[in-house]
Amino acid sequence: MVSFTKQLTPKQFDFVKSKLCKYQIPKTTEHMVFAAQYLQTKIFIYKTMKILVQGKNVEKVLQYLTIKKPIEIDDQYGEISYIGCDEVGTGDYFGGIVCIACFVPKKDEQTLKRLGVVDSKKLSDEEILKITRKVAELQGEKKIGIEVGYKSVEPKEYNILYDKCKNANIIKAICHNNALSDVCKLLKKNKSYKLGKNVKTVMDQFVNKNKYYEYLNKNCKPNSISEVNIFETKAESKYICVALASIIARAFFINQMNKISQDLGIQVPFGSTDPKIRKIASCIGRVYLNRYVKLHFRITKELN
């Protein structure tokens, strides 16, 4: 659960109370002077004038209360930048999966916002491809210091992995670790950044921390496992590095799906619910499905 604390001035205290008066809830301790719940997030103010904001939408609540989060700084290395991890393709019958890890220097965050970097689910395919091309262009011109780690698993490789582990989350964990390890290797060459100090890693959470490391410890060499500092659900809407990772992953997956469509001579739908998916899969035949789809989906068993 995300939380935020800050010392309030008397003026800020009065403002927060006025904004949240209709969302008040009972105080849970005698040390509190005010308690409220807004956007599935609890807000507590104590006698010391310290505010605690805790829950699912801390960022949105802080914006509503016009409270600015202080810039995170490591005492030795300075402003903290983040590596964001996200994946695409896990809910699609056709295609494999793509995992991306993106390092975004703090200084480049505003540039990405101006380019339109947000959660990829809010963007069209055309916008995703355009942003990805522009980011690559700025990288090539060394106008931004972004680093990208990439792991793409084609359907045939995915099916081999699934036959072995019988768990899609294990495959995701391994792929995320591979992408993250690539970025970490690149950053180790840059003396301006220190992993765990002024560089922290955010994972768009698909399993809890303990389960994630359990999967990696059973399937990866110990010295090949990269550390994740923050596991956060819906991280792509909270961290621009994860938003960028989601965009780039989507761009790679679009290209992967386009190749499949070209190979089959028909436009293959995304997802797993479009009625056309079963028709196309039936025409391919079971012998060749392994090359194009994730065989463990229920669709495969339902084919005639």
PDB file of C-alpha atoms in Angstrom:
ATOM      1  CA  MET A   1       0.000   0.000   0.000  1.00  0.00           C
ATOM      2  CA  VAL A   2       1.288   3.448  -0.946  1.00  0.00           C
ATOM      3  CA  SER A   3       1.560   6.071   1.790  1.00  0.00           C
ATOM      4  CA  PHE A   4       2.691   9.671   2.116  1.00  0.00           C
ATOM      5  CA  THR A   5       3.404  11.867   5.158  1.00  0.00           C
ATOM      6  CA  LYS A   6       4.067  15.570   5.483  1.00  0.00           C
ATOM      7  CA  GLN A   7       4.099  18.254   8.160  1.00  0.00           C
ATOM      8  CA  LEU A   8       1.268  20.745   7.562  1.00  0.00           C
ATOM      9  CA  THR A   9       1.171  24.443   8.297  1.00  0.00           C
ATOM     10  CA  PRO A  10      -1.951  25.747  10.115  1.00  0.00           C
ATOM     11  CA  LYS A  11      -3.150  27.223   6.820  1.00  0.00           C
ATOM     12  CA  GLN A  12      -2.703  23.889   5.008  1.00  0.00           C
ATOM     13  CA  PHE A  13      -4.500  22.096   7.843  1.00  0.00           C
ATOM     14  CA  ASP A  14      -7.559  24.354   7.497  1.00  0.00           C
ATOM     15  CA  PHE A  15      -7.542  23.943   3.717  1.00  0.00           C
ATOM     16  CA  VAL A  16      -7.376  20.127   3.866  1.00  0.00           C
ATOM     17  CA  LYS A  17     -10.231  20.005   6.393  1.00  0.00           C
ATOM     18  CA  SER A  18     -12.396  22.228   4.202  1.00  0.00           C
ATOM     19  CA  LYS A  19     -11.730  20.076   1.115  1.00  0.00           C
ATOM     20  CA  LEU A  20     -12.462  16.803   2.902  1.00  0.00           C
ATOM     21  CA  CYS A  21     -15.175  17.782   5.381  1.00  0.00           C
ATOM     22  CA  LYS A  22     -17.882  15.784   3.568  1.00  0.00           C
ATOM     23  CA  TYR A  23     -15.657  12.698   3.404  1.00  0.00           C
ATOM     24  CA  GLN A  24     -14.972  12.450   7.148  1.00  0.00           C
ATOM     25  CA  ILE A  25     -14.757   9.069   8.870  1.00  0.00           C
ATOM     26  CA  PRO A  26     -14.385   8.218  12.591  1.00  0.00           C
ATOM     27  CA  LYS A  27     -10.934   8.846  14.069  1.00  0.00           C
ATOM     28  CA  THR A  28      -9.151   5.617  15.022  1.00  0.00           C
ATOM     29  CA  THR A  29      -6.875   6.998  17.761  1.00  0.00           C
ATOM     30  CA  GLU A  30      -6.939   9.786  20.326  1.00  0.00           C
ATOM     31  CA  HIS A  31      -3.851  11.261  18.681  1.00  0.00           C
ATOM     32  CA  MET A  32      -5.837  12.127  15.548  1.00  0.00           C
ATOM     33  CA  VAL A  33      -7.627  15.413  15.039  1.00  0.00           C
ATOM     34  CA  PHE A  34      -9.148  14.594  11.651  1.00  0.00           C
ATOM     35  CA  ALA A  35      -9.842  11.541   9.486  1.00  0.00           C
ATOM     36  CA  ALA A  36     -11.374  11.170   6.031  1.00  0.00           C
ATOM     37  CA  GLN A  37     -11.640   8.741   3.120  1.00  0.00           C
ATOM     38  CA  TYR A  38     -11.579   9.887  -0.504  1.00  0.00           C
ATOM     39  CA  LEU A  39     -10.978   7.910  -3.726  1.00  0.00           C
ATOM     40  CA  GLN A  40     -10.382   4.661  -1.775  1.00  0.00           C
ATOM     41  CA  THR A  41      -7.636   6.461   0.133  1.00  0.00           C
ATOM     42  CA  LYS A  42      -7.570   7.355   3.826  1.00  0.00           C
ATOM     43  CA  ILE A  43      -6.336  10.698   5.108  1.00  0.00           C
ATOM     44  CA  PHE A  44      -5.357  11.143   8.748  1.00  0.00           C
ATOM     45  CA  ILE A  45      -4.160  14.322  10.472  1.00  0.00           C
ATOM     46  CA  TYR A  46      -2.560  14.083  13.892  1.00  0.00           C
ATOM     47  CA  LYS A  47      -2.215  16.544  16.773  1.00  0.00           C
ATOM     48  CA  THR A  48       1.347  17.193  15.623  1.00  0.00           C
ATOM     49  CA  MET A  49      -0.140  18.580  12.349  1.00  0.00           C
ATOM     50  CA  LYS A  50       1.360  15.694  10.399  1.00  0.00           C
ATOM     51  CA  ILE A  51      -0.805  14.293   7.600  1.00  0.00           C
ATOM     52  CA  LEU A  52      -0.800  10.647   6.550  1.00  0.00           C
ATOM     53  CA  VAL A  53      -2.291   9.742   3.157  1.00  0.00           C
ATOM     54  CA  GLN A  54      -2.595   6.015   2.552  1.00  0.00           C
ATOM     55  CA  GLY A  55      -4.364   3.868  -0.029  1.00  0.00           C
ATOM     56  CA  LYS A  56      -4.886   3.206  -3.735  1.00  0.00           C
ATOM     57  CA  ASN A  57      -4.935   6.769  -5.080  1.00  0.00           C
ATOM     58  CA  VAL A  58      -2.414   8.730  -3.035  1.00  0.00           C
ATOM     59  CA  GLU A  59      -1.203  10.759  -6.034  1.00  0.00           C
ATOM     60  CA  LYS A  60      -4.739  11.836  -7.007  1.00  0.00           C
ATOM     61  CA  VAL A  61      -5.599  12.790  -3.420  1.00  0.00           C
ATOM     62  CA  LEU A  62      -2.444  14.886  -3.121  1.00  0.00           C
ATOM     63  CA  GLN A  63      -3.361  16.654  -6.364  1.00  0.00           C
ATOM     64  CA  TYR A  64      -6.889  17.278  -5.045  1.00  0.00           C
ATOM     65  CA  LEU A  65      -5.418  18.756  -1.855  1.00  0.00           C
ATOM     66  CA  THR A  66      -2.750  20.669  -3.844  1.00  0.00           C
ATOM     67  CA  ILE A  67      -0.017  19.065  -1.751  1.00  0.00           C
ATOM     68  CA  LYS A  68       3.250  18.704  -3.622  1.00  0.00           C
ATOM     69  CA  LYS A  69       5.347  15.608  -3.074  1.00  0.00           C
ATOM     70  CA  PRO A  70       8.949  16.535  -2.274  1.00  0.00           C
ATOM     71  CA  ILE A  71      11.574  15.487  -4.820  1.00  0.00           C
ATOM     72  CA  GLU A  72      13.172  12.264  -3.634  1.00  0.00           C
ATOM     73  CA  ILE A  73      16.896  12.690  -3.086  1.00  0.00           C
ATOM     74  CA  ASP A  74      19.625  10.259  -2.089  1.00  0.00           C
ATOM     75  CA  ASP A  75      22.057  11.942   0.312  1.00  0.00           C
ATOM     76  CA  GLN A  76      25.095  10.825  -1.680  1.00  0.00           C
ATOM     77  CA  TYR A  77      23.910  10.595  -5.302  1.00  0.00           C
ATOM     78  CA  GLY A  78      21.166  13.223  -5.594  1.00  0.00           C
ATOM     79  CA  GLU A  79      17.730  13.095  -7.279  1.00  0.00           C
ATOM     80  CA  ILE A  80      16.160   9.665  -7.628  1.00  0.00           C
ATOM     81  CA  SER A  81      15.314   8.331 -11.080  1.00  0.00           C
ATOM     82  CA  TYR A  82      13.358   5.177 -11.828  1.00  0.00           C
ATOM     83  CA  ILE A  83      13.378   2.055 -13.965  1.00  0.00           C
ATOM     84  CA  GLY A  84       9.857   0.989 -14.901  1.00  0.00           C
ATOM     85  CA  CYS A  85       8.818  -2.525 -15.958  1.00  0.00           C
ATOM     86  CA  ASP A  86       5.704  -3.579 -17.850  1.00  0.00           C
ATOM     87  CA  GLU A  87       4.567  -6.270 -20.290  1.00  0.00           C
ATOM     88  CA  VAL A  88       2.091  -6.751 -23.116  1.00  0.00           C
ATOM     89  CA  GLY A  89       0.513  -9.813 -24.711  1.00  0.00           C
ATOM     90  CA  THR A  90      -0.458 -11.946 -21.738  1.00  0.00           C
ATOM     91  CA  GLY A  91      -4.187 -11.611 -22.479  1.00  0.00           C
ATOM     92  CA  ASP A  92      -3.860 -12.139 -26.233  1.00  0.00           C
ATOM     93  CA  TYR A  93      -4.390 -15.569 -27.783  1.00  0.00           C
ATOM     94  CA  PHE A  94      -2.251 -14.775 -30.816  1.00  0.00           C
ATOM     95  CA  GLY A  95       1.340 -13.683 -30.338  1.00  0.00           C
ATOM     96  CA  GLY A  96       3.746 -14.203 -27.465  1.00  0.00           C
ATOM     97  CA  ILE A  97       4.605 -11.605 -24.840  1.00  0.00           C
ATOM     98  CA  VAL A  98       6.890  -8.578 -24.706  1.00  0.00           C
ATOM     99  CA  CYS A  99       8.511  -7.327 -21.489  1.00  0.00           C
ATOM    100  CA  ILE A 100      10.183  -3.913 -21.354  1.00  0.00           C
ATOM    101  CA  ALA A 101      12.261  -2.205 -18.664  1.00  0.00           C
ATOM    102  CA  CYS A 102      12.771   1.563 -19.097  1.00  0.00           C
ATOM    103  CA  PHE A 103      15.197   3.764 -17.214  1.00  0.00           C
ATOM    104  CA  VAL A 104      14.023   7.382 -17.220  1.00  0.00           C
ATOM    105  CA  PRO A 105      16.353  10.036 -15.773  1.00  0.00           C
ATOM    106  CA  LYS A 106      14.525  12.561 -13.608  1.00  0.00           C
ATOM    107  CA  LYS A 107      15.596  15.352 -15.981  1.00  0.00           C
ATOM    108  CA  ASP A 108      13.819  13.692 -18.928  1.00  0.00           C
ATOM    109  CA  GLU A 109      10.395  13.216 -17.331  1.00  0.00           C
ATOM    110  CA  GLN A 110       8.996  16.542 -18.585  1.00  0.00           C
ATOM    111  CA  THR A 111      10.195  15.787 -22.124  1.00  0.00           C
ATOM    112  CA  LEU A 112       8.267  12.517 -22.066  1.00  0.00           C
ATOM    113  CA  LYS A 113       5.146  14.221 -20.760  1.00  0.00           C
ATOM    114  CA  ARG A 114       5.326  16.710 -23.643  1.00  0.00           C
ATOM    115  CA  LEU A 115       5.560  13.767 -26.052  1.00  0.00           C
ATOM    116  CA  GLY A 116       2.296  12.439 -24.642  1.00  0.00           C
ATOM    117  CA  VAL A 117       3.629   9.529 -22.590  1.00  0.00           C
ATOM    118  CA  VAL A 118       0.778   8.113 -20.487  1.00  0.00           C
ATOM    119  CA  ASP A 119      -0.591   4.635 -19.775  1.00  0.00           C
ATOM    120  CA  SER A 120      -0.636   2.855 -23.156  1.00  0.00           C
ATOM    121  CA  LYS A 121      -4.254   1.753 -22.608  1.00  0.00           C
ATOM    122  CA  LYS A 122      -5.252   5.395 -23.089  1.00  0.00           C
ATOM    123  CA  LEU A 123      -3.525   5.644 -26.483  1.00  0.00           C
ATOM    124  CA  SER A 124      -4.361   4.438 -29.972  1.00  0.00           C
ATOM    125  CA  ASP A 125      -1.959   2.125 -31.806  1.00  0.00           C
ATOM    126  CA  GLU A 126      -0.996   5.025 -34.074  1.00  0.00           C
ATOM    127  CA  GLU A 127      -0.136   7.220 -31.078  1.00  0.00           C
ATOM    128  CA  ILE A 128       1.863   4.400 -29.484  1.00  0.00           C
ATOM    129  CA  LEU A 129       3.960   3.833 -32.598  1.00  0.00           C
ATOM    130  CA  LYS A 130       4.498   7.582 -33.067  1.00  0.00           C
ATOM    131  CA  ILE A 131       5.688   8.101 -29.469  1.00  0.00           C
ATOM    132  CA  THR A 132       7.955   5.051 -29.648  1.00  0.00           C
ATOM    133  CA  ARG A 133       9.579   6.335 -32.857  1.00  0.00           C
ATOM    134  CA  LYS A 134      10.070   9.804 -31.353  1.00  0.00           C
ATOM    135  CA  VAL A 135      11.651   8.416 -28.168  1.00  0.00           C
ATOM    136  CA  ALA A 136      14.015   6.255 -30.258  1.00  0.00           C
ATOM    137  CA  GLU A 137      14.903   9.306 -32.339  1.00  0.00           C
ATOM    138  CA  LEU A 138      15.724  11.405 -29.261  1.00  0.00           C
ATOM    139  CA  GLN A 139      17.743   8.495 -27.865  1.00  0.00           C
ATOM    140  CA  GLY A 140      19.738   8.256 -31.082  1.00  0.00           C
ATOM    141  CA  GLU A 141      20.441  11.987 -31.002  1.00  0.00           C
ATOM    142  CA  LYS A 142      21.433  11.654 -27.318  1.00  0.00           C
ATOM    143  CA  LYS A 143      18.925  14.314 -26.328  1.00  0.00           C
ATOM    144  CA  ILE A 144      17.542  12.061 -23.601  1.00  0.00           C
ATOM    145  CA  GLY A 145      19.293   9.581 -21.323  1.00  0.00           C
ATOM    146  CA  ILE A 146      16.662   6.852 -21.457  1.00  0.00           C
ATOM    147  CA  GLU A 147      17.812   3.217 -21.497  1.00  0.00           C
ATOM    148  CA  VAL A 148      15.604   0.308 -22.579  1.00  0.00           C
ATOM    149  CA  GLY A 149      15.839  -3.410 -21.802  1.00  0.00           C
ATOM    150  CA  TYR A 150      13.815  -5.743 -23.990  1.00  0.00           C
ATOM    151  CA  LYS A 151      12.670  -9.343 -23.858  1.00  0.00           C
ATOM    152  CA  SER A 152      10.314 -10.688 -26.515  1.00  0.00           C
ATOM    153  CA  VAL A 153       9.003 -14.243 -26.394  1.00  0.00           C
ATOM    154  CA  GLU A 154       7.552 -15.592 -29.635  1.00  0.00           C
ATOM    155  CA  PRO A 155       4.595 -18.017 -29.366  1.00  0.00           C
ATOM    156  CA  LYS A 156       6.684 -21.146 -30.034  1.00  0.00           C
ATOM    157  CA  GLU A 157       9.165 -20.277 -27.255  1.00  0.00           C
ATOM    158  CA  TYR A 158       6.299 -19.242 -24.962  1.00  0.00           C
ATOM    159  CA  ASN A 159       4.599 -22.626 -25.389  1.00  0.00           C
ATOM    160  CA  ILE A 160       7.812 -24.485 -24.590  1.00  0.00           C
ATOM    161  CA  LEU A 161       8.197 -22.433 -21.401  1.00  0.00           C
ATOM    162  CA  TYR A 162       4.566 -22.966 -20.437  1.00  0.00           C
ATOM    163  CA  ASP A 163       4.837 -26.735 -20.944  1.00  0.00           C
ATOM    164  CA  LYS A 164       7.727 -26.642 -18.500  1.00  0.00           C
ATOM    165  CA  CYS A 165       6.317 -24.408 -15.739  1.00  0.00           C
ATOM    166  CA  LYS A 166       2.509 -24.456 -16.289  1.00  0.00           C
ATOM    167  CA  ASN A 167       2.261 -20.884 -14.999  1.00  0.00           C
ATOM    168  CA  ALA A 168       2.106 -17.719 -17.129  1.00  0.00           C
ATOM    169  CA  ASN A 169       3.226 -15.567 -14.189  1.00  0.00           C
ATOM    170  CA  ILE A 170       6.495 -17.505 -13.963  1.00  0.00           C
ATOM    171  CA  ILE A 171       7.162 -16.713 -17.623  1.00  0.00           C
ATOM    172  CA  LYS A 172       6.411 -13.031 -16.988  1.00  0.00           C
ATOM    173  CA  ALA A 173       8.733 -12.942 -13.973  1.00  0.00           C
ATOM    174  CA  ILE A 174      11.613 -14.492 -15.937  1.00  0.00           C
ATOM    175  CA  CYS A 175      11.112 -12.138 -18.880  1.00  0.00           C
ATOM    176  CA  HIS A 176      10.873  -9.064 -16.673  1.00  0.00           C
ATOM    177  CA  ASN A 177      14.079 -10.058 -14.941  1.00  0.00           C
ATOM    178  CA  ASN A 178      15.845 -10.473 -18.297  1.00  0.00           C
ATOM    179  CA  ALA A 179      14.738  -7.024 -19.489  1.00  0.00           C
ATOM    180  CA  LEU A 180      15.597  -5.418 -16.156  1.00  0.00           C
ATOM    181  CA  SER A 181      19.025  -7.060 -16.072  1.00  0.00           C
ATOM    182  CA  ASP A 182      19.820  -5.580 -19.503  1.00  0.00           C
ATOM    183  CA  VAL A 183      19.048  -2.052 -18.264  1.00  0.00           C
ATOM    184  CA  CYS A 184      21.017  -2.559 -15.044  1.00  0.00           C
ATOM    185  CA  LYS A 185      24.085  -3.614 -17.039  1.00  0.00           C
ATOM    186  CA  LEU A 186      23.860  -0.419 -19.097  1.00  0.00           C
ATOM    187  CA  LEU A 187      23.492   1.763 -15.996  1.00  0.00           C
ATOM    188  CA  LYS A 188      26.490   0.205 -14.268  1.00  0.00           C
ATOM    189  CA  LYS A 189      28.644   1.827 -16.962  1.00  0.00           C
ATOM    190  CA  ASN A 190      27.351   5.276 -15.969  1.00  0.00           C
ATOM    191  CA  LYS A 191      29.011   6.632 -12.820  1.00  0.00           C
ATOM    192  CA  SER A 192      26.222   9.196 -12.343  1.00  0.00           C
ATOM    193  CA  TYR A 193      23.767   6.491 -11.320  1.00  0.00           C
ATOM    194  CA  LYS A 194      23.839   3.930  -8.543  1.00  0.00           C
ATOM    195  CA  LEU A 195      21.270   1.143  -8.415  1.00  0.00           C
ATOM    196  CA  GLY A 196      19.395   1.144  -5.127  1.00  0.00           C
ATOM    197  CA  LYS A 197      20.596   4.666  -4.349  1.00  0.00           C
ATOM    198  CA  ASN A 198      19.516   7.270  -6.906  1.00  0.00           C
ATOM    199  CA  VAL A 199      18.001   4.628  -9.198  1.00  0.00           C
ATOM    200  CA  LYS A 200      15.047   2.537  -8.041  1.00  0.00           C
ATOM    201  CA  THR A 201      12.974  -0.032  -9.886  1.00  0.00           C
ATOM    202  CA  VAL A 202       9.181  -0.109 -10.172  1.00  0.00           C
ATOM    203  CA  MET A 203       7.304  -3.209 -11.300  1.00  0.00           C
ATOM    204  CA  ASP A 204       3.701  -3.087 -12.512  1.00  0.00           C
ATOM    205  CA  GLN A 205       2.628  -5.726 -10.007  1.00  0.00           C
ATOM    206  CA  PHE A 206       1.149  -8.984 -11.294  1.00  0.00           C
ATOM    207  CA  VAL A 207       2.104 -11.058  -8.219  1.00  0.00           C
ATOM    208  CA  ASN A 208       3.287 -10.047  -4.768  1.00  0.00           C
ATOM    209  CA  LYS A 209       6.965  -9.508  -4.000  1.00  0.00           C
ATOM    210  CA  ASN A 210       7.511 -12.840  -2.243  1.00  0.00           C
ATOM    211  CA  LYS A 211       5.927 -14.844  -5.051  1.00  0.00           C
ATOM    212  CA  TYR A 212       7.895 -12.901  -7.694  1.00  0.00           C
ATOM    213  CA  TYR A 213      11.231 -13.782  -6.081  1.00  0.00           C
ATOM    214  CA  GLU A 214      10.082 -17.338  -5.425  1.00  0.00           C
ATOM    215  CA  TYR A 215       9.534 -17.771  -9.175  1.00  0.00           C
ATOM    216  CA  LEU A 216      12.938 -16.308 -10.005  1.00  0.00           C
ATOM    217  CA  ASN A 217      14.832 -18.257  -7.341  1.00  0.00           C
ATOM    218  CA  LYS A 218      13.434 -21.519  -8.732  1.00  0.00           C
ATOM    219  CA  ASN A 219      14.077 -20.694 -12.387  1.00  0.00           C
ATOM    220  CA  CYS A 220      17.095 -18.358 -12.572  1.00  0.00           C
ATOM    221  CA  LYS A 221      20.694 -18.400 -11.439  1.00  0.00           C
ATOM    222  CA  PRO A 222      21.091 -16.482  -8.122  1.00  0.00           C
ATOM    223  CA  ASN A 223      23.571 -13.953  -9.539  1.00  0.00           C
ATOM    224  CA  SER A 224      21.251 -13.167 -12.467  1.00  0.00           C
ATOM    225  CA  ILE A 225      18.341 -11.820 -10.398  1.00  0.00           C
ATOM    226  CA  SER A 226      17.904  -8.032 -10.435  1.00  0.00           C
ATOM    227  CA  GLU A 227      16.304  -6.248  -7.499  1.00  0.00           C
ATOM    228  CA  VAL A 228      12.882  -4.612  -7.733  1.00  0.00           C
ATOM    229  CA  ASN A 229      12.341  -1.882  -5.121  1.00  0.00           C
ATOM    230  CA  ILE A 230       8.646  -1.127  -5.635  1.00  0.00           C
ATOM    231  CA  PHE A 231       5.777  -3.437  -6.593  1.00  0.00           C
ATOM    232  CA  GLU A 232       2.772  -1.301  -7.509  1.00  0.00           C
ATOM    233  CA  THR A 233      -0.586  -2.150  -9.082  1.00  0.00           C
ATOM    234  CA  LYS A 234      -1.580   0.194 -11.925  1.00  0.00           C
ATOM    235  CA  ALA A 235       1.962   1.562 -11.837  1.00  0.00           C
ATOM    236  CA  GLU A 236       1.677   2.723 -15.449  1.00  0.00           C
ATOM    237  CA  SER A 237      -0.707   5.471 -14.249  1.00  0.00           C
ATOM    238  CA  LYS A 238       1.602   6.538 -11.409  1.00  0.00           C
ATOM    239  CA  TYR A 239       5.160   6.355 -12.795  1.00  0.00           C
ATOM    240  CA  ILE A 240       6.113   7.762 -16.193  1.00  0.00           C
ATOM    241  CA  CYS A 241       8.896   5.165 -16.546  1.00  0.00           C
ATOM    242  CA  VAL A 242       6.291   2.373 -16.343  1.00  0.00           C
ATOM    243  CA  ALA A 243       4.006   4.267 -18.729  1.00  0.00           C
ATOM    244  CA  LEU A 244       6.868   4.470 -21.234  1.00  0.00           C
ATOM    245  CA  ALA A 245       7.636   0.764 -20.746  1.00  0.00           C
ATOM    246  CA  SER A 246       3.975  -0.047 -21.453  1.00  0.00           C
ATOM    247  CA  ILE A 247       4.063   2.057 -24.644  1.00  0.00           C
ATOM    248  CA  ILE A 248       7.264   0.531 -25.997  1.00  0.00           C
ATOM    249  CA  ALA A 249       6.097  -2.988 -25.105  1.00  0.00           C
ATOM    250  CA  ARG A 250       2.836  -2.356 -26.931  1.00  0.00           C
ATOM    251  CA  ALA A 251       4.707  -1.047 -29.987  1.00  0.00           C
ATOM    252  CA  PHE A 252       6.851  -4.186 -30.163  1.00  0.00           C
ATOM    253  CA  PHE A 253       3.782  -6.384 -29.699  1.00  0.00           C
ATOM    254  CA  ILE A 254       1.907  -4.566 -32.477  1.00  0.00           C
ATOM    255  CA  ASN A 255       4.832  -5.329 -34.785  1.00  0.00           C
ATOM    256  CA  GLN A 256       4.823  -8.959 -33.651  1.00  0.00           C
ATOM    257  CA  MET A 257       1.100  -9.245 -34.393  1.00  0.00           C
ATOM    258  CA  ASN A 258       1.521  -7.551 -37.779  1.00  0.00           C
ATOM    259  CA  LYS A 259       4.127 -10.171 -38.736  1.00  0.00           C
ATOM    260  CA  ILE A 260       1.732 -12.953 -37.770  1.00  0.00           C
ATOM    261  CA  SER A 261      -1.038 -11.316 -39.823  1.00  0.00           C
ATOM    262  CA  GLN A 262       1.276 -11.039 -42.833  1.00  0.00           C
ATOM    263  CA  ASP A 263       2.355 -14.651 -42.473  1.00  0.00           C
ATOM    264  CA  LEU A 264      -1.252 -15.874 -42.292  1.00  0.00           C
ATOM    265  CA  GLY A 265      -2.552 -13.483 -44.928  1.00  0.00           C
ATOM    266  CA  ILE A 266      -5.334 -12.196 -42.659  1.00  0.00           C
ATOM    267  CA  GLN A 267      -5.584  -9.485 -39.996  1.00  0.00           C
ATOM    268  CA  VAL A 268      -5.337 -11.216 -36.622  1.00  0.00           C
ATOM    269  CA  PRO A 269      -7.377  -9.611 -33.786  1.00  0.00           C
ATOM    270  CA  PHE A 270      -5.869  -8.676 -30.431  1.00  0.00           C
ATOM    271  CA  GLY A 271      -7.280 -10.145 -27.219  1.00  0.00           C
ATOM    272  CA  SER A 272      -9.089 -13.464 -26.885  1.00  0.00           C
ATOM    273  CA  THR A 273     -12.821 -12.744 -27.201  1.00  0.00           C
ATOM    274  CA  ASP A 274     -13.274 -11.684 -30.840  1.00  0.00           C
ATOM    275  CA  PRO A 275     -15.273 -14.449 -32.678  1.00  0.00           C
ATOM    276  CA  LYS A 276     -12.841 -14.104 -35.601  1.00  0.00           C
ATOM    277  CA  ILE A 277     -10.063 -15.544 -33.416  1.00  0.00           C
ATOM    278  CA  ARG A 278     -11.628 -19.014 -33.298  1.00  0.00           C
ATOM    279  CA  LYS A 279     -12.339 -18.977 -37.023  1.00  0.00           C
ATOM    280  CA  ILE A 280      -8.742 -18.049 -37.865  1.00  0.00           C
ATOM    281  CA  ALA A 281      -7.327 -20.607 -35.417  1.00  0.00           C
ATOM    282  CA  SER A 282      -9.557 -23.346 -36.905  1.00  0.00           C
ATOM    283  CA  CYS A 283      -8.285 -22.554 -40.396  1.00  0.00           C
ATOM    284  CA  ILE A 284      -4.647 -22.718 -39.286  1.00  0.00           C
ATOM    285  CA  GLY A 285      -5.015 -26.225 -37.914  1.00  0.00           C
ATOM    286  CA  ARG A 286      -3.565 -27.701 -34.735  1.00  0.00           C
ATOM    287  CA  VAL A 287      -0.267 -28.703 -36.360  1.00  0.00           C
ATOM    288  CA  TYR A 288       0.753 -25.088 -36.976  1.00  0.00           C
ATOM    289  CA  LEU A 289      -0.988 -23.327 -34.060  1.00  0.00           C
ATOM    290  CA  ASN A 290       2.145 -23.645 -31.942  1.00  0.00           C
ATOM    291  CA  ARG A 291       3.827 -21.022 -34.132  1.00  0.00           C
ATOM    292  CA  TYR A 292       1.154 -18.369 -33.654  1.00  0.00           C
ATOM    293  CA  VAL A 293      -0.813 -18.724 -30.408  1.00  0.00           C
ATOM    294  CA  LYS A 294      -0.540 -19.439 -26.694  1.00  0.00           C
ATOM    295  CA  LEU A 295      -1.766 -23.007 -26.625  1.00  0.00           C
ATOM    296  CA  HIS A 296      -2.854 -23.077 -22.959  1.00  0.00           C
ATOM    297  CA  PHE A 297      -5.767 -20.695 -23.628  1.00  0.00           C
ATOM    298  CA  ARG A 298      -9.207 -22.348 -23.460  1.00  0.00           C
ATOM    299  CA  ILE A 299      -9.762 -21.479 -27.121  1.00  0.00           C
ATOM    300  CA  THR A 300      -7.376 -24.244 -28.184  1.00  0.00           C
ATOM    301  CA  LYS A 301      -9.401 -26.939 -26.420  1.00  0.00           C
ATOM    302  CA  GLU A 302     -12.632 -25.606 -27.928  1.00  0.00           C
ATOM    303  CA  LEU A 303     -11.431 -25.828 -31.528  1.00  0.00           C
ATOM    304  CA  ASN A 304     -13.087 -28.474 -33.684  1.00  0.00           C
TER     305      ASN A 304
END
